[in-house]
Structures are given as structure tokens and as C-alpha cells.
XYZ file of C-alpha atoms in Angstrom:
686
model
C 79.961 100.600 119.975
C 76.717 102.275 121.127
C 73.402 100.515 120.623
C 71.883 101.264 117.179
C 68.856 103.530 117.136
C 65.448 102.434 115.938
C 66.090 104.249 112.663
C 69.414 102.427 112.266
C 67.727 99.073 112.858
C 65.102 99.885 110.241
C 67.880 100.781 107.797
C 69.748 97.527 108.475
C 66.524 95.553 108.019
C 66.034 97.237 104.648
C 69.567 96.265 103.631
C 68.987 92.665 104.716
C 65.795 92.487 102.640
C 67.710 93.669 99.584
C 70.500 91.183 100.248
C 67.984 88.371 100.671
C 66.574 89.167 97.225
C 70.078 88.943 95.768
C 71.436 86.191 97.983
C 72.738 83.843 95.286
C 74.184 86.636 93.123
C 77.927 86.601 93.877
C 78.363 89.846 91.895
C 76.010 91.748 94.203
C 78.457 93.679 96.368
C 79.016 97.076 97.934
C 78.450 99.134 94.771
C 75.264 97.251 93.896
C 73.902 97.631 97.419
C 74.686 101.350 97.361
C 72.806 101.703 94.065
C 69.855 99.756 95.457
C 69.423 102.226 98.334
C 70.312 105.276 96.186
C 73.412 106.156 98.204
C 77.051 106.720 97.382
C 79.502 104.053 98.525
C 81.047 106.421 101.065
C 77.682 107.414 102.572
C 76.615 103.774 102.744
C 79.881 102.920 104.467
C 79.431 105.584 107.123
C 75.777 104.639 107.723
C 76.529 100.907 108.083
C 79.604 101.588 110.204
C 77.508 103.686 112.576
C 74.586 101.250 112.711
C 76.395 97.895 112.688
C 79.983 98.729 113.624
C 81.413 96.926 110.587
C 82.348 97.723 106.983
C 79.772 97.220 104.253
C 81.642 94.286 102.741
C 81.819 92.577 106.142
C 78.119 93.275 106.726
C 77.279 91.611 103.390
C 79.615 88.680 104.017
C 78.353 88.051 107.550
C 74.731 88.237 106.389
C 75.400 85.642 103.681
C 77.156 83.426 106.233
C 74.274 83.744 108.692
C 71.908 82.505 105.982
C 74.344 79.689 105.239
C 74.356 78.699 108.920
C 70.596 78.233 108.833
C 70.705 76.252 105.584
C 73.366 73.939 106.986
C 70.911 72.731 109.635
C 69.208 70.801 106.841
C 70.860 67.412 106.469
C 70.184 67.048 102.755
C 72.259 70.036 101.585
C 75.979 69.971 100.911
C 78.491 72.656 101.816
C 79.090 73.274 98.123
C 75.372 73.770 97.432
C 75.024 76.172 100.340
C 78.084 78.193 99.343
C 76.637 78.873 95.880
C 73.161 79.497 97.295
C 74.469 82.361 99.454
C 76.585 83.983 96.738
C 80.043 82.474 97.224
C 81.549 81.463 93.888
C 84.244 79.414 95.598
C 83.493 76.683 98.127
C 87.002 76.888 99.578
C 86.653 80.647 100.129
C 83.221 80.100 101.681
C 84.705 77.511 104.050
C 87.526 79.902 104.977
C 85.112 82.775 105.744
C 82.725 80.518 107.663
C 85.530 79.181 109.847
C 86.835 82.697 110.514
C 83.389 83.879 111.655
C 82.229 80.866 113.672
C 85.426 79.074 114.614
C 84.526 75.740 113.019
C 84.053 74.523 109.415
C 80.596 74.624 107.804
C 80.431 70.830 107.656
C 80.355 70.746 111.463
C 77.754 73.492 111.955
C 74.948 71.145 112.975
C 77.038 69.524 115.733
C 77.640 72.574 117.864
C 74.460 74.629 118.065
C 71.147 75.298 116.411
C 71.039 78.975 117.258
C 73.183 81.222 115.092
C 72.594 84.366 117.186
C 73.625 82.583 120.390
C 76.973 81.528 118.903
C 77.707 85.038 117.685
C 76.629 86.527 121.034
C 78.825 84.206 123.072
C 81.830 84.617 120.760
C 81.632 88.423 120.904
C 81.065 88.571 124.663
C 84.300 86.819 125.682
C 86.348 89.376 127.595
C 90.035 89.536 128.415
C 91.235 87.167 131.118
C 94.335 87.063 133.234
C 97.018 84.587 132.249
C 96.144 82.465 135.299
C 92.655 81.903 133.956
C 93.719 81.305 130.366
C 93.672 77.502 130.465
C 90.139 77.395 131.854
C 88.992 79.869 129.219
C 90.602 77.905 126.390
C 89.132 74.573 127.508
C 85.666 76.074 127.880
C 85.859 77.645 124.444
C 87.074 74.428 122.842
C 84.273 72.404 124.415
C 81.690 74.977 123.404
C 82.469 75.463 119.725
C 85.517 73.491 118.711
C 87.439 76.701 118.165
C 91.175 77.320 118.488
C 91.201 81.096 118.488
C 88.802 83.980 118.730
C 87.599 86.773 116.485
C 87.155 89.890 118.629
C 86.330 91.577 121.886
C 84.068 94.441 122.870
C 87.208 96.534 123.494
C 88.495 96.406 119.927
C 85.926 94.394 118.009
C 88.461 93.992 115.240
C 90.439 91.256 113.578
C 92.384 91.666 110.369
C 92.361 88.330 108.583
C 95.579 86.346 108.197
C 97.915 89.087 109.382
C 100.810 89.127 111.825
C 103.517 91.307 113.322
C 106.733 90.002 114.865
C 107.527 92.323 117.765
C 111.152 93.089 118.721
C 112.639 90.227 120.703
C 114.018 91.058 124.151
C 117.614 90.300 125.114
C 117.404 88.551 128.494
C 121.175 88.478 128.902
C 123.057 90.942 131.077
C 125.447 91.262 128.144
C 124.039 93.967 125.836
C 126.475 92.679 123.250
C 124.071 89.790 122.677
C 121.303 92.115 121.471
C 122.310 91.777 117.819
C 121.977 87.978 118.066
C 118.482 88.078 119.610
C 117.442 90.689 117.027
C 118.779 88.342 114.370
C 116.490 85.563 115.569
C 113.540 87.922 115.348
C 114.601 89.068 111.869
C 114.897 85.467 110.675
C 111.370 84.558 111.814
C 110.058 87.754 110.209
C 111.890 87.052 106.954
C 110.469 83.517 106.771
C 106.886 84.658 107.358
C 107.231 87.432 104.761
C 107.641 84.803 102.049
C 104.057 83.567 102.474
C 101.632 85.241 100.076
C 98.465 84.379 102.055
C 99.823 86.085 105.163
C 100.121 89.843 105.655
C 103.305 90.517 107.615
C 104.034 93.969 109.029
C 107.533 95.326 108.422
C 110.302 95.552 111.011
C 110.273 99.357 110.846
C 106.617 99.378 111.894
C 107.167 97.173 114.952
C 110.403 98.732 116.193
C 108.489 101.458 118.043
C 107.059 98.785 120.354
C 110.438 97.847 121.798
C 110.071 98.496 125.544
C 106.569 99.852 124.878
C 103.969 99.296 127.646
C 100.930 99.194 125.345
C 98.561 96.235 125.490
C 98.595 93.585 122.793
C 95.088 94.661 121.768
C 96.198 98.264 121.290
C 99.273 97.214 119.305
C 97.218 94.862 117.151
C 94.742 97.628 116.318
C 97.479 100.152 115.557
C 99.277 97.715 113.264
C 95.996 96.291 111.924
C 97.000 92.675 112.528
C 95.240 89.684 114.059
C 98.326 87.981 115.512
C 101.457 89.116 117.314
C 104.675 87.215 117.974
C 106.608 88.036 121.138
C 110.026 86.663 121.961
C 112.862 86.918 124.450
C 116.109 85.058 124.669
C 119.793 84.964 125.268
C 122.931 83.283 124.056
C 125.246 81.919 126.728
C 128.367 80.376 125.297
C 127.210 77.724 122.843
C 123.669 77.610 124.249
C 120.566 79.464 123.045
C 117.528 79.956 125.276
C 114.537 81.416 123.457
C 110.954 81.991 124.655
C 108.349 82.628 121.958
C 104.599 83.108 122.093
C 101.925 83.683 119.485
C 99.182 86.044 120.658
C 95.697 86.726 119.354
C 95.848 90.511 119.601
C 92.127 91.312 119.867
C 91.738 88.907 122.795
C 95.187 89.655 124.260
C 95.529 85.885 124.710
C 98.515 83.654 123.901
C 97.432 80.755 121.722
C 100.882 79.145 121.718
C 104.022 79.603 123.792
C 107.166 77.559 124.146
C 110.691 77.708 125.546
C 113.485 76.435 123.324
C 116.917 75.383 124.638
C 119.277 74.559 121.812
C 122.926 74.410 120.899
C 124.064 77.407 118.891
C 124.833 75.032 116.040
C 121.076 74.333 115.789
C 120.146 78.002 115.290
C 119.100 77.557 111.651
C 116.786 74.644 112.418
C 115.357 76.533 115.387
C 114.386 79.488 113.219
C 112.615 77.285 110.695
C 110.841 75.340 113.443
C 109.393 78.503 114.969
C 108.123 79.756 111.615
C 106.516 76.393 110.877
C 104.747 76.243 114.248
C 103.342 79.749 113.785
C 101.941 79.004 110.321
C 100.338 75.814 111.614
C 98.626 77.581 114.508
C 97.122 80.315 112.372
C 96.254 77.820 109.619
C 97.895 79.801 106.850
C 98.439 78.034 103.545
C 102.115 77.629 102.632
C 102.739 76.544 99.052
C 105.501 74.011 98.274
C 107.500 76.797 96.599
C 107.162 79.030 99.657
C 108.145 76.181 101.965
C 111.223 75.533 99.844
C 112.246 79.201 100.087
C 111.611 79.231 103.849
C 113.754 76.141 104.335
C 116.600 77.556 102.270
C 119.849 78.170 104.153
C 121.934 81.138 103.091
C 125.007 79.818 104.898
C 126.048 76.855 107.032
C 128.956 78.788 108.501
C 128.129 79.967 112.039
C 131.000 82.455 112.102
C 129.845 84.023 108.824
C 126.274 84.096 110.171
C 127.402 85.845 113.349
C 129.238 88.494 111.327
C 126.168 88.929 109.146
C 123.967 89.567 112.192
C 126.451 92.125 113.521
C 126.544 93.867 110.143
C 122.765 93.821 109.862
C 122.435 95.428 113.279
C 124.914 98.122 112.245
C 123.055 98.721 108.970
C 119.649 98.995 110.665
C 120.979 101.449 113.239
C 123.087 103.509 110.817
C 122.656 107.265 110.862
C 125.797 108.462 109.068
C 128.057 107.520 106.179
C 130.572 106.230 108.696
C 127.957 103.874 110.190
C 127.224 102.500 106.723
C 130.915 101.992 106.049
C 131.235 100.069 109.326
C 128.376 97.767 108.285
C 130.119 97.100 104.956
C 133.316 96.141 106.761
C 131.448 93.655 108.960
C 129.549 92.140 106.034
C 132.875 91.747 104.236
C 134.068 89.586 107.141
C 131.028 87.359 106.656
C 131.854 86.979 102.971
C 135.471 86.174 103.831
C 134.167 83.266 105.919
C 131.651 82.183 103.242
C 132.307 83.502 99.741
C 128.872 82.295 98.555
C 126.869 84.142 101.230
C 124.189 85.794 99.078
C 122.476 87.675 101.913
C 125.762 89.341 102.874
C 126.408 90.461 99.286
C 122.876 91.899 99.065
C 123.295 93.707 102.385
C 126.527 95.359 101.212
C 124.775 96.434 98.013
C 121.992 98.085 100.048
C 124.553 99.835 102.262
C 126.164 101.319 99.149
C 122.747 102.419 97.881
C 122.069 104.292 101.122
C 125.515 105.905 100.967
C 124.523 107.511 97.652
C 120.796 108.013 98.044
C 120.951 111.682 99.076
C 124.118 112.516 97.146
C 124.045 114.358 93.822
C 127.197 112.523 92.724
C 126.581 108.752 92.890
C 130.080 107.515 93.747
C 129.058 103.985 94.768
C 126.929 103.018 91.768
C 129.434 100.453 90.501
C 129.732 98.951 93.994
C 125.948 98.674 94.225
C 125.816 96.902 90.880
C 128.709 94.526 91.624
C 127.421 93.312 94.985
C 123.833 92.996 93.715
C 125.126 90.799 90.895
C 127.133 88.690 93.349
C 124.038 88.179 95.520
C 122.008 87.011 92.521
C 124.853 84.836 91.276
C 124.547 82.685 94.403
C 120.760 82.968 94.758
C 118.717 84.276 91.838
C 115.520 84.166 93.952
C 116.876 86.317 96.770
C 114.437 89.213 97.229
C 117.077 91.462 98.806
C 119.430 90.896 95.856
C 116.662 91.588 93.358
C 115.733 94.812 95.148
C 119.380 95.912 95.170
C 119.702 95.268 91.422
C 116.496 97.217 90.758
C 117.912 100.151 92.723
C 120.989 100.141 90.528
C 118.772 100.730 87.475
C 116.492 103.157 89.361
C 119.498 105.233 90.401
C 120.657 105.296 86.764
C 117.195 106.508 85.737
C 116.375 103.304 83.839
C 113.069 102.524 85.548
C 111.827 100.129 82.892
C 114.714 97.764 83.678
C 114.219 98.239 87.429
C 110.598 97.063 87.440
C 111.102 93.354 86.516
C 113.535 92.930 89.421
C 111.027 94.411 91.866
C 108.252 92.247 90.434
C 110.375 89.133 90.977
C 111.249 90.290 94.496
C 107.529 90.499 95.300
C 106.966 86.995 93.947
C 109.610 85.596 96.303
C 108.766 87.961 99.175
C 105.182 89.274 98.814
C 105.482 91.236 102.074
C 108.598 93.210 101.166
C 107.881 96.768 102.244
C 111.010 97.973 100.446
C 109.963 96.469 97.114
C 106.436 97.878 97.431
C 107.679 101.356 98.318
C 110.155 101.443 95.445
C 107.474 100.210 93.036
C 105.028 102.915 94.099
C 107.814 105.493 93.785
C 108.524 104.422 90.200
C 104.853 104.489 89.202
C 104.381 107.860 90.889
C 107.388 109.682 89.456
C 109.462 107.796 86.917
C 106.881 105.909 84.845
C 103.559 107.454 85.927
C 100.739 104.920 86.169
C 98.026 105.972 88.598
C 96.438 102.540 89.020
C 99.710 100.716 89.704
C 100.823 103.582 91.925
C 97.704 103.145 94.051
C 97.897 99.343 94.210
C 101.499 99.357 95.440
C 101.022 102.343 97.751
C 98.066 100.623 99.454
C 99.908 97.352 99.865
C 102.953 99.217 101.115
C 100.860 100.981 103.733
C 99.497 97.627 104.940
C 103.048 96.411 105.499
C 104.477 99.711 106.750
C 101.458 100.774 108.813
C 103.606 102.874 111.112
C 107.160 103.735 110.164
C 110.099 104.182 112.508
C 109.346 107.906 112.886
C 106.303 110.128 112.513
C 107.733 112.028 109.523
C 108.140 108.843 107.465
C 104.701 107.619 108.527
C 103.270 110.942 107.381
C 104.915 110.519 103.978
C 103.559 106.972 103.629
C 99.994 108.146 104.242
C 100.563 111.120 101.958
C 101.576 108.789 99.108
C 98.384 106.786 99.528
C 96.360 109.993 99.566
C 98.091 111.206 96.407
C 97.508 107.888 94.648
C 93.844 107.891 95.689
C 93.069 111.375 94.397
C 94.871 110.693 91.111
C 92.425 107.814 90.632
C 89.407 109.965 91.502
C 88.875 108.813 95.103
C 88.582 112.307 96.526
C 86.846 111.615 99.857
C 89.271 108.811 100.644
C 92.242 110.989 99.681
C 91.031 113.691 102.051
C 90.731 111.116 104.827
C 94.321 109.906 104.397
C 95.856 113.350 103.977
C 94.398 114.301 107.347
C 96.094 111.260 108.878
C 99.334 112.272 107.174
C 99.177 115.779 108.628
C 98.284 114.418 112.048
C 101.505 112.385 112.115
C 103.586 115.349 110.942
C 101.930 118.794 110.916
C 105.139 120.242 109.453
C 104.867 118.123 106.283
C 104.581 120.833 103.634
C 104.143 118.273 100.850
C 100.998 117.079 102.620
C 99.932 120.679 103.105
C 99.839 121.555 99.437
C 98.550 118.144 98.362
C 95.608 118.784 100.679
C 95.000 122.096 98.903
C 94.610 120.260 95.597
C 92.484 117.501 97.112
C 90.116 120.165 98.407
C 90.125 121.698 94.936
C 89.129 118.300 93.538
C 86.296 118.292 96.060
C 85.079 121.888 95.650
C 86.718 123.064 92.392
C 87.311 126.499 93.862
C 90.546 127.863 92.381
C 90.578 130.993 94.534
C 90.341 128.945 97.723
C 93.098 126.680 96.416
C 95.278 129.703 95.705
C 94.747 131.080 99.202
C 95.629 127.722 100.771
C 98.807 127.450 98.695
C 99.816 131.024 99.485
C 99.385 130.215 103.164
C 101.586 127.147 102.736
C 104.223 129.188 100.914
C 104.239 131.700 103.763
C 105.360 128.887 106.084
C 108.558 128.496 104.059
C 109.202 130.990 101.270
C 112.281 129.031 100.118
C 110.136 126.134 98.888
C 110.370 126.374 95.110
C 107.950 123.480 94.671
C 105.214 125.410 96.468
C 106.177 128.657 94.709
C 105.622 127.172 91.261
C 102.331 125.625 92.407
C 101.017 129.053 93.432
C 102.173 130.453 90.086
C 100.322 127.693 88.224
C 97.049 128.295 90.059
C 97.258 131.976 89.115
C 97.969 130.797 85.550
C 94.770 128.726 85.527
C 92.903 131.723 86.917
C 94.359 133.702 83.998
C 95.670 136.237 86.470
C 98.756 136.862 84.344
C 100.184 139.627 86.490
C 100.170 137.563 89.708
C 101.300 134.436 87.891
C 104.225 136.354 86.393
C 105.272 137.647 89.817
C 105.384 134.134 91.256
C 106.991 132.604 88.171
C 109.557 135.414 88.129
C 110.582 134.602 91.700
C 110.711 130.915 90.839
C 112.824 131.368 87.701
C 115.261 133.730 89.405
C 115.769 131.299 92.301
C 116.159 128.337 89.943
C 118.825 130.184 87.942
C 120.581 131.487 91.034
C 120.838 128.014 92.516
C 121.686 126.458 89.134
C 118.890 123.876 89.441
C 117.515 121.952 86.450
C 114.128 121.325 88.082
C 110.485 121.592 86.971
C 111.427 121.961 83.296
C 107.964 120.547 82.520
C 106.365 123.896 83.425
C 108.564 125.998 81.129
C 105.716 126.053 78.601
C 103.418 127.641 81.180
C 106.154 130.110 82.129
C 106.597 130.990 78.448
C 102.851 131.580 78.067
C 102.645 133.877 81.092
C 105.782 135.818 80.167
C 104.338 136.382 76.677
C 101.074 137.662 78.197
C 102.928 140.331 80.204
C 105.089 141.432 77.292
C 108.305 139.550 78.120
C 108.513 138.227 74.552
C 112.239 137.503 74.385
C 112.245 135.527 77.625
C 109.026 133.799 76.611
C 110.671 132.393 73.471
C 113.616 131.141 75.539
C 111.311 129.234 77.876
C 109.285 127.769 75.001
C 112.512 126.440 73.466
C 113.387 124.937 76.857
C 109.919 123.368 77.034
C 110.349 121.802 73.604
C 113.738 120.407 74.660
C 112.103 118.890 77.750
C 109.440 117.222 75.586
C 112.073 115.645 73.383
C 113.711 113.851 76.324
C 110.526 113.138 78.295
C 110.057 109.325 78.401
C 106.586 109.380 79.979
C 103.217 108.869 78.344
C 102.471 112.567 79.079
C 104.858 113.370 76.207
C 101.847 113.345 73.822
C 99.992 115.851 75.980
C 103.034 118.103 76.353
C 103.590 118.080 72.603
C 99.884 118.724 71.987
C 100.075 121.823 74.176
C 103.225 122.978 72.375
C 101.684 122.464 68.920
C 98.485 124.193 70.002
C 100.466 127.195 71.251
C 102.397 127.616 67.996
C 99.202 127.262 65.957
C 99.660 123.730 64.587
C 96.119 122.794 65.595
C 95.782 119.662 63.434
C 98.933 118.127 64.906
C 97.816 119.213 68.374
C 94.475 117.419 67.960
C 96.145 114.215 66.770
C 98.491 114.203 69.753
C 95.695 115.006 72.194
C 93.612 112.150 70.767
C 96.476 109.712 71.407
C 96.876 111.002 74.957
C 93.145 110.909 75.712
C 93.011 107.169 74.977
C 95.863 106.246 77.301
C 94.645 104.301 80.386
C 97.189 106.114 82.570
C 95.385 109.476 82.364
C 94.916 110.762 85.919
C 92.267 112.852 87.614
C 94.260 116.074 87.404
C 93.845 115.972 83.612
C 90.081 115.982 83.989
C 90.212 118.857 86.450
C 92.556 121.179 84.554
C 92.793 120.374 80.826
C 89.433 121.826 79.869
C 90.730 125.213 81.066
C 94.405 124.822 80.051
C 95.579 128.100 78.423
C 98.197 126.338 76.265
C 95.328 124.440 74.615
C 93.265 127.554 73.884
C 93.665 127.187 70.116
C 91.886 123.804 70.122
C 89.978 123.726 73.415
C 86.723 125.190 72.083
C 86.522 122.939 69.035
C 83.880 120.224 68.859
C 86.560 117.589 68.257
C 88.403 118.540 71.437
C 85.208 118.551 73.471
C 84.274 115.108 72.157
C 87.724 113.712 72.969
C 87.667 115.287 76.406
C 84.249 113.783 77.111
C 85.419 110.361 75.916
C 88.543 110.621 78.069
C 86.395 111.552 81.060
C 84.032 108.597 80.537
C 86.927 106.177 80.170
C 88.540 107.491 83.342
C 85.406 106.934 85.423
C 84.930 103.457 83.975
C 88.457 102.585 85.106
C 87.722 104.227 88.446
C 84.654 102.043 89.017
C 86.522 98.897 87.989
C 89.358 99.751 90.369
C 86.888 100.500 93.151
C 85.385 97.037 92.780
C 88.788 95.384 92.606
C 90.278 97.055 95.662
C 87.243 97.930 97.763
C 88.735 101.390 98.238
C 86.044 102.676 100.574
C 86.722 99.863 103.025
C 90.046 101.501 103.852
C 88.205 103.721 106.297
């Protein structure tokens, strides 16, 4: 980071004066500071990031802690008193933050140094050392400040709290056939760590790209946004296992623990648990008794069944075709033959059957998915993989309400399950729309799946976060993430037209939005999703002739391909067709729209029916339905942007009652937006 300018220093001094005046107020956070300096949160973020190189929340936290450091020099104050005096409502959280910043607990502050700035300067000036000099560095650091690990370097300057990634283990054997076994050891350690709620654990798909990758640990840590990395290598020779594992502080590129294990193959289960326990102890993560019990659980005691399971898991992870999936099922079946109560094997077969059907119109393996999910839960009703499989059975059937409780339980037993988080965000985005829950799960999913196994999937992950952000009114943040999405995959047309709408949310220029969408459509004229989006923008412009031309192309293609898609826009099609004199066809589409409303399970049913009733002249019924919709907490930002110009609502849109309801709906939305912003610290995602 470059040195701050004189103007930047003056700005930071102003912020510190404001924070000093509100030091004991634990509710004085980013939003309050932004209000105090008459800036938006996003502008404050950028200004502080430029001047101080940290987020606003970190700037506030570190300032409070620096004041605490000074107070702790006084012998007559307790840690608890200081924590409340500097705005921490929880002494335990204050202690955690203090230790993370300084490397020692607040109760020991007076022992190590009197000068706060000197400690911070020395801690931030430690540079990377060669492995040969590591011991000297560690001893010197321990003597100086009683610290076990470090919080940053000038190269990256970043740590990411209690977060970790388990990198692919290396097979040291000349026998490539042992790779599945070494990968299984890595998977077991990963699976154990994922069960700890206090620890953020990056998914296997995100780390797979670093197999045989020459990047530095610091670079990998920054890309995955984790503080710690686990590296491993090993081999199995006959009945002997040799495994080398090290825990690395990524920002410093320094191992803080490494060990070689030589064990009998029969001790493999104990070895896996031992490694997980050592790691959690070194990074001082809190493991609850319930989490420890789940970590210590054995899914099988049968080594032959376990070996088959690892082979099947390797086949499942590397599958690219239906045949590959069928092979994995056959191997898992061998594991179950050896141990008929092997819950993990049952769950794995269920997932294989799900993937066999996922892109098929005819779901031929639905019963298999259900049976094996039930078998997994029969032998272990807390198995996250079994719960996810059962949820997918209901999701595939279209019964999302019954799918959700299984995913919620899966996240209780495995808080870092990327699969569960992704499926939850999918449900709240498409099946049971709920913008707030969509955003919460999409954000958490992105933390776990920072980088997917390929750029296209990574692009989609960022696109989902962008979509969830804009639906909750976070336009600048949505624009930021959609740019990342397009950077990973410039060919992502979904991202292309989502960006067009995000820019509309920013500028509210329908003509510019139309031109962007037409440009996107020109990239692939077969994309019916984009075609109907262009038609809708023309509809909102009340350019009936152009809207009809696009809708006509869409309807003809939909009929030709015999697709029952986008039935929710048949009301708009009916309206446009009526405007251009296609009365007979218009009536047919309005009937279709009414049929769609009748089977629509979503909360938007009230809005759809309000638009239908408004169109046919039943204005009193339309107003009642719109009132019900306007009070629903799941209303998203698109409603605010488009409903006050919605042609289907023309018969009620200019009434005073409608305007009052629309204004109330708008106020409620922004109140929820502000509450969500405080809860999640959305801006800090930059």
C-alpha cells in the first residue's frame, strides 16, 4: 500500500475523533460513521480503503482495540471494564479480537510492551523467511510478544479470521493406484474440519485447482481468502501409511506445525481424527462437545469397505459421463456389501443417482435417489450427505418446502457444506423466492466455494451473489460482483443480461437497457430467455410494435420446440398482442396466464392475480391483492423499479390508494435493506 497523503491523514484523524466521541457505544458502526461524515457506506469504504488499506469495520475495530491497549496499562482496570469502555458488548469477543490483533490476550498486555505503535509496527514488518531461518524467526517472535502465529505481511497484508483450506494431498508413491487413498485422507481431514461452525473451511472443488500448482502459499491464501492452509503428502505401502502434514499461515508463508506420521493401515481412522484435532488446537478454534462427537464418529470399522468407499468417491469426483457415475455406484455397492450399515456409502450412491438425472427431462432414478438417501439416514440421521441427498429427492420432485428442513439440518451438522448452501440459495432464488435468504446463503456459499473447479462455474457463483445483492437493493455491490463473474467467463450470457438490469437499477435508463439486451441477444439469437427480456423492456417502454415483434418470435419458437417455459409472462404477451390488434391470440394468452396463476405456489401469486384483475377491470379486487403483496417481506428490488410503470396495472396505478401502498412498500423494503446491511456488512465484501 502507498503512503497516505496529507489529505488522507486529515480524513483519518477526523474519523478517529468521531470514534473517540462514540467509543463506548457498541452500536456505533459503519453506517453511523458514514452518517457522521455525510458519506454513503460505499464511498466511506473506498476512502478508508485507500487511506488506511483496511475495511471500515476493521478500521473501527482496530481503533477501539488501540484505545483498549492504552487503558490496559492502568493496573486498576479489568479486561471486562475495558471491553465495555471501548464498545465491545462481549468480553469474550473483545478478548478474541485483541488476541488476533496483538498475538496475546488483553490480560497480558502490560507484560510485553508499553508502546502500542511499536508492537503493530514490528508485527507488520515481519517479512517472509526461508525455511532454514524459520526456527530463529519463531523463537524471536515468541520471546518478543508471546505469539504463536502472525497476522500479515507487507506483500498481502491480509488475514481472514478463523478460515482454512485443505490443499490436495500429494501421492508420494510410484504407484498411481494409491492416489485415491491419499485423496481419501485429505477428504477425511476436510470433512472433519467442515463440521466446526467457528471455522470457515473452503470446499474441495475450490482447492482442486492447486494440485501441482506452483503458486506461493500467500497467493493461494489470498485467492481463497483463508488464513491457514493444510498441505499433505503420503503413501500407502502394504499395511503401512506414511503421511506428512503441515499447517501453514498463508499470509506469512510459514509453517506453524508439521509432522510425519507412520502408522499401520488399521490405524487410519485414528490418524485422521488426530490430525484434525491437532489443527484445531494450533489455530485455537472452539470445538463444541457436539461437534467433537460428530468428528469422532466412525462411519465404518471395516477397512475393506472403507477402501471400496474411497475408490468409489474418487470415481464419483472424477465422473464426466453417465457411465462414470454407474461405475462409482458399482464400487460403492461393494462397500455396502462389506458393511451393510455404511451410511456414507449409501449417501454417496444417492448423490450419484441424483447426478445421473440432473440434466435429464425424464427423472428415471428418482426412486433410487430416495431409497439410498433413506438408507443413509436410517444408519445415521445426522449425516449431512444423507440429509442433502434426501432434500434433493424433494427438490427434484418440485416439493421445495419439504426439501428445506433437510438442508437446514445438514448445515447444522456441517456448517461448511458448499453443496447444502448452493442448493439452499437455488431454492430461495427460484423455487420459493426469498431475496434475503437467497443473499445470505449465496454469500456463505461463495465464501466456501471461492473458486470452483472451472471458470464457468466460478462465474455462475459470482453471478448468483450479484443477483441476490441487486434483488436486495445493493446495486453498487451487485455491479462489482457481476464484473468479477464476467471476468471469469466472458461468454456467460446470463451474467451479460443480469448486468444490463443492474445498470438499469443504477441509471434507470430503459433505452440503454434495451440496447444492452439487444446486443446480448445478437451474440446468440437462439436464447429465448434473452429474447423475452428484450420484449419485456419494449413492453415497459410501451413500444408495442417492437415488443410484439420480439414476443412473436419468442412465442413461435416456444411453440415450435414444444416448451412450457416462461408462462409467467403470458399476461404481458396478452397485453401487447391486444395493443396491436391480435385480439383472439391475446385472449388465449390471458387464459394461459390465469392458469399459471392458479398453480403458482410463490408469494408473487398475489401480484400476478392483482395484475390479472386490474387488466379485466376488477379494480377493487386488484387493490386488495396488491395490498397483500405490498406487505410481504419477500418483495424484491425489481418490484420497486418496474411496478409503478407496469402496464397491466394501469387501471389502478394512478389511484391514490395504489400510490400510498407503493410508497409504503418502498419504505418497508429500504428498512429491510438497512437492517440486512447492518447484519451482513455487505459493503465489506469489497
